[in-house]
XYZ file of C-alpha atoms in Angstrom:
114
model
C 24.821 24.700 -45.634
C 27.078 24.331 -48.595
C 30.787 25.138 -48.885
C 30.146 28.645 -50.215
C 27.893 29.840 -47.435
C 27.951 33.616 -46.792
C 28.042 32.968 -43.021
C 31.493 31.384 -43.234
C 33.057 34.435 -44.897
C 33.076 36.641 -41.720
C 34.264 33.693 -39.621
C 37.184 33.103 -41.997
C 38.070 36.797 -42.056
C 37.981 36.948 -38.249
C 40.285 33.926 -38.056
C 42.766 35.415 -40.550
C 42.750 38.763 -38.715
C 43.209 37.114 -35.329
C 46.078 35.011 -36.660
C 47.772 38.040 -38.206
C 47.519 40.085 -35.007
C 48.800 37.175 -32.919
C 51.848 36.709 -35.143
C 52.490 40.465 -35.126
C 52.465 40.568 -31.311
C 54.776 37.569 -31.171
C 57.245 39.309 -33.497
C 57.064 42.507 -31.439
C 57.762 40.469 -28.309
C 60.818 38.870 -29.898
C 62.041 42.279 -31.055
C 61.661 43.748 -27.572
C 63.541 40.808 -26.081
C 66.410 41.182 -28.576
C 66.691 44.914 -27.907
C 66.739 44.230 -24.154
C 69.537 41.678 -24.482
C 71.576 44.008 -26.685
C 71.092 46.888 -24.230
C 72.208 44.694 -21.326
C 75.275 43.529 -23.226
C 76.234 47.072 -24.194
C 75.750 48.313 -20.639
C 77.954 45.514 -19.301
C 80.617 46.296 -21.899
C 80.585 49.970 -20.952
C 80.860 49.070 -17.258
C 83.856 46.821 -17.913
C 85.557 49.516 -20.005
C 84.937 52.131 -17.312
C 86.221 49.853 -14.554
C 89.328 48.888 -16.524
C 90.248 52.474 -17.353
C 89.666 53.729 -13.804
C 91.621 50.866 -12.244
C 94.521 51.297 -14.675
C 94.654 55.002 -13.901
C 94.632 54.461 -10.120
C 97.104 51.577 -10.340
C 99.564 53.780 -12.239
C 99.060 56.526 -9.649
C 99.843 53.992 -6.896
C 103.011 52.795 -8.732
C 101.546 49.445 -9.846
C 102.190 48.285 -13.385
C 98.746 47.479 -14.849
C 100.302 45.296 -17.563
C 101.795 42.801 -15.097
C 99.884 40.082 -13.285
C 99.159 40.942 -9.676
C 100.078 38.508 -6.973
C 97.540 37.739 -4.296
C 99.411 39.893 -1.775
C 99.599 42.840 -4.202
C 95.892 42.534 -4.926
C 95.105 42.509 -1.198
C 97.265 45.588 -0.686
C 95.610 47.314 -3.600
C 92.167 46.622 -2.133
C 93.221 48.461 1.017
C 93.462 51.696 -0.983
C 90.299 53.808 -0.534
C 90.233 54.964 -4.178
C 90.351 51.396 -5.486
C 87.677 50.292 -3.027
C 85.456 53.211 -4.046
C 85.771 52.360 -7.750
C 85.029 48.666 -7.226
C 82.143 49.316 -4.843
C 80.773 51.919 -7.270
C 79.854 49.269 -9.809
C 78.136 47.072 -7.257
C 80.905 44.699 -6.152
C 80.927 43.820 -2.461
C 84.570 44.404 -1.580
C 84.388 42.396 1.657
C 83.126 39.337 -0.230
C 85.801 39.884 -2.879
C 88.513 39.833 -0.203
C 86.979 36.701 1.324
C 86.986 34.971 -2.071
C 90.580 35.829 -3.000
C 91.829 32.384 -1.999
C 89.371 30.703 -4.306
C 90.073 33.121 -7.178
C 93.822 32.646 -7.036
C 93.415 28.886 -6.556
C 91.465 28.738 -9.815
C 94.123 30.834 -11.537
C 96.827 28.440 -10.357
C 94.848 25.427 -11.593
C 94.454 27.016 -15.026
C 98.152 27.856 -15.133
C 97.765 31.612 -15.440
């Protein structure tokens, strides 16, 4: 067989087609992954905005100033309010675990100087 054999033409075309389809599927996979990450980020941002607005509204109704830093005791008292607990539990936070971890959270805040 020489270099210009007619048998090699279909083999070459099959290889080029297979390569093109493989690259196309790889690009589609990357695109799907990027869209998934963006959707997750946007959903998380919307959840944070919802939680912040609801908590600010309830804190003002309970005579807390949402602009000031809460002490550990104030935060514990706030978590005893059923409306606050409902809002926090509504986004998937386990309130009991949150109360158990308050010492660690405020310890980290003290270490960071905030």
